[in-house]
Coordinates of N, CA and C in Angstrom, one line a residue:
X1 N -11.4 -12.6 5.4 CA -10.8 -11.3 5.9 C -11.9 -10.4 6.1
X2 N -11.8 -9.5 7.4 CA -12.8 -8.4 7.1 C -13.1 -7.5 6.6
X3 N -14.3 -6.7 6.5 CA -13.8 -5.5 5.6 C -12.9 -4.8 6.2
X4 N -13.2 -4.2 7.3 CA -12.7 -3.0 8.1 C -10.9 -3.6 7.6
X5 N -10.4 -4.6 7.4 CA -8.9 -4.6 7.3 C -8.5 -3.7 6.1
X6 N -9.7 -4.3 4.9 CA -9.6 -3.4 3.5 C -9.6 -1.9 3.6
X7 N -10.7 -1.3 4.9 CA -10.9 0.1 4.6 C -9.7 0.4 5.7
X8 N -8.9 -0.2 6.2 CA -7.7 0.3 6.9 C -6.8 0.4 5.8
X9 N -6.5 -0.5 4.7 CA -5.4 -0.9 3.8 C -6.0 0.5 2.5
X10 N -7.1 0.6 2.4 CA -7.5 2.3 1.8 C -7.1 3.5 2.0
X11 N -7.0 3.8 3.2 CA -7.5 4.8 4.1 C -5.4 4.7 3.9
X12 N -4.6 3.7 4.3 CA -3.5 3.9 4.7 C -2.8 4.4 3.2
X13 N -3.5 3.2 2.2 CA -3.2 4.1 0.8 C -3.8 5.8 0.1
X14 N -4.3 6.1 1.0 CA -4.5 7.1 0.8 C -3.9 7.7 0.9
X15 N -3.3 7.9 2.4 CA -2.4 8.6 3.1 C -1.6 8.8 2.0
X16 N -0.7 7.8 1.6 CA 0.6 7.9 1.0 C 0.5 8.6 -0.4
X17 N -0.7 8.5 -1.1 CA -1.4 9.7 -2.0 C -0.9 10.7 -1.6
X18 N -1.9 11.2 0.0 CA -1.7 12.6 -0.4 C -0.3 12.7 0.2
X19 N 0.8 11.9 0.5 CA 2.1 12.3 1.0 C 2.8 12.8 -0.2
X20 N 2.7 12.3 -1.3 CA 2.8 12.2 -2.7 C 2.9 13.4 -3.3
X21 N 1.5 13.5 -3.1 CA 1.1 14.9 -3.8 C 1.8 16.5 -2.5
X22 N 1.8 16.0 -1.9 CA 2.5 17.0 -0.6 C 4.2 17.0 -0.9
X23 N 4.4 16.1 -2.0 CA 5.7 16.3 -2.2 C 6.1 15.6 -1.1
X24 N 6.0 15.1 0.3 CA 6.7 14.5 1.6 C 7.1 12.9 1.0
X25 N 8.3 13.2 -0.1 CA 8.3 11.5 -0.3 C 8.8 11.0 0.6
X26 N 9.9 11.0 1.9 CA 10.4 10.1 2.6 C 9.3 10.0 3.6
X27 N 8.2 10.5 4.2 CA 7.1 10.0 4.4 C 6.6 8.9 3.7
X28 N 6.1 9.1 2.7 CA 5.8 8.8 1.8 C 6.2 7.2 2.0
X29 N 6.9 7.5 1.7 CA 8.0 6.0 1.2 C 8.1 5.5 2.5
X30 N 8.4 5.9 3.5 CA 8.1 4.8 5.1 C 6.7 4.6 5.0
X31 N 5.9 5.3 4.9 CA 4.0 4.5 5.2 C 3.7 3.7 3.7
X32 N 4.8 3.6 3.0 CA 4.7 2.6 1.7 C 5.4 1.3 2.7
X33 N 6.2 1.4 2.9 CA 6.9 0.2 3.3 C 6.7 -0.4 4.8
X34 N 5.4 0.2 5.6 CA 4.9 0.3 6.6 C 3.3 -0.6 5.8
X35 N 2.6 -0.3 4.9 CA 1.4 -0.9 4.1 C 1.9 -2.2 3.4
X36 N 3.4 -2.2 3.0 CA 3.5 -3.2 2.2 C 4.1 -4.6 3.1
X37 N 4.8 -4.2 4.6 CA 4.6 -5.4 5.6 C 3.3 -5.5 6.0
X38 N 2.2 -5.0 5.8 CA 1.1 -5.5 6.4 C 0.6 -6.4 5.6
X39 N 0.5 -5.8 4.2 CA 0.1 -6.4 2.9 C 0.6 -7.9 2.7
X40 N 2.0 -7.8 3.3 CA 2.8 -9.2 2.8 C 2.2 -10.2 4.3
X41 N 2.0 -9.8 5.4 CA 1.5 -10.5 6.1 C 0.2 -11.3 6.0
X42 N -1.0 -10.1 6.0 CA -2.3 -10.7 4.7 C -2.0 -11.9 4.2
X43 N -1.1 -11.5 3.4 CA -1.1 -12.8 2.3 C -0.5 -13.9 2.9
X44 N 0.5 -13.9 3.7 CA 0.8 -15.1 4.6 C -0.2 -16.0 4.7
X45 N -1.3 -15.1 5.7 CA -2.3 -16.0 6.5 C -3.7 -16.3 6.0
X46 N -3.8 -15.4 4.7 CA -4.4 -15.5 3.8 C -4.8 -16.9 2.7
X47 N -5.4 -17.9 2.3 CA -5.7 -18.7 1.8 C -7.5 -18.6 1.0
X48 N -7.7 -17.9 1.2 CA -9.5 -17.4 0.6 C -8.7 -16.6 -0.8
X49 N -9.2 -17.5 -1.9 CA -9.4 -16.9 -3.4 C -9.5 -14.8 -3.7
X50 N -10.6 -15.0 -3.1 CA -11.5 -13.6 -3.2 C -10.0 -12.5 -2.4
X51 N -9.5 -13.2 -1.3 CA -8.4 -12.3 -0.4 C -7.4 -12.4 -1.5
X52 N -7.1 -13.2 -1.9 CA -5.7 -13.0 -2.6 C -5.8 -12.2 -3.5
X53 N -7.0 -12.4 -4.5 CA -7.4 -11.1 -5.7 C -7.2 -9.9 -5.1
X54 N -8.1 -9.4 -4.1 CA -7.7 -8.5 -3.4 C -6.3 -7.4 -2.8
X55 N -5.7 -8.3 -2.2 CA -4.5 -8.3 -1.9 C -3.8 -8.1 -2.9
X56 N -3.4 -8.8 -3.9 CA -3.1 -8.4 -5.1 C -2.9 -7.0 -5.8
X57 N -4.4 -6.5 -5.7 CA -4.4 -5.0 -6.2 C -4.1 -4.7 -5.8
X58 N -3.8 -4.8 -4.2 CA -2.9 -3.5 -3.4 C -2.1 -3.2 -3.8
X59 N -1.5 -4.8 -3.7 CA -0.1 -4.8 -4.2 C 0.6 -4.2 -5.4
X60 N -0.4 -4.0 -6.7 CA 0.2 -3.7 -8.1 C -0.1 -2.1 -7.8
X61 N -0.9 -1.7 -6.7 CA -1.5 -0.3 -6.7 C 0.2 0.7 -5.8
X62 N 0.5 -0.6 -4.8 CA 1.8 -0.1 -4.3 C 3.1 -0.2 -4.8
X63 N 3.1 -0.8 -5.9 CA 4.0 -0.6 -6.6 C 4.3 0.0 -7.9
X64 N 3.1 1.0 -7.9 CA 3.2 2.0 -9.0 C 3.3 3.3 -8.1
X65 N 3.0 3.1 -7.1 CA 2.9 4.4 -6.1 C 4.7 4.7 -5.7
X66 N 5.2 3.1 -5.7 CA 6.8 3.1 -5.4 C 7.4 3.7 -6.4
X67 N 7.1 3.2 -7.5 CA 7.5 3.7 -8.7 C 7.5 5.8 -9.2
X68 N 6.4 6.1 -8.7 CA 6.7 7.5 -8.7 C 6.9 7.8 -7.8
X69 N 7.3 7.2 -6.5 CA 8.2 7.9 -5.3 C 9.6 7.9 -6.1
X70 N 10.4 6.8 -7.0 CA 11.7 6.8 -7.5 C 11.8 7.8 -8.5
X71 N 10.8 8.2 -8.9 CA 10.5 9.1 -9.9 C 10.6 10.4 -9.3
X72 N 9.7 10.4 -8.2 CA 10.0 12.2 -7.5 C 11.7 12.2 -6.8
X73 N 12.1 11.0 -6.5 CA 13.2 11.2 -5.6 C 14.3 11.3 -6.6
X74 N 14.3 10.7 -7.9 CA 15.6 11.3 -9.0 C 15.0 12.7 -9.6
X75 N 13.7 13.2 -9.7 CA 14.1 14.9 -9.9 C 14.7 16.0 -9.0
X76 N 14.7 15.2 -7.7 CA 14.9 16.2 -6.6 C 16.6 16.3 -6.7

């Protein structure tokens, strides 16, 4: 895989940070589930060790990020 896909899969997790922190969770939560079809495609076509590790963290990284979207969205 290349890098540039990683520093897109960064760059897009970021976003949803600062959507987070901007309080914009239904933003938020569409460019979560907009990173996590990309993510899940990756791994489709994905077969390289090093990619899956990779992948991986996104993955546990987007689903802690999901996890305080359900968290901001039951105090609201």
């Amino acid at each position: 895989m290349e890098e540039s896909k990683y520093d897109l899969l960064k760059q897009n997790v970021q976003e949803i940070i600062d959507l987070i922190v901007a309080k914009d969770i239904e933003e938020a939560n569409d460019k979560l589930i907009d990173v996590s079809e990309q993510l899940d495609d990756l791994l489709d076509f994905s077969d390289d060790d090093d990619d899956l590790i990779e992948i991986s963290k996104y993955q546990v990284l987007l689903n802690q990020l999901q996890q305080k979207i359900i968290v901001l969205r039951s105090a609201t």
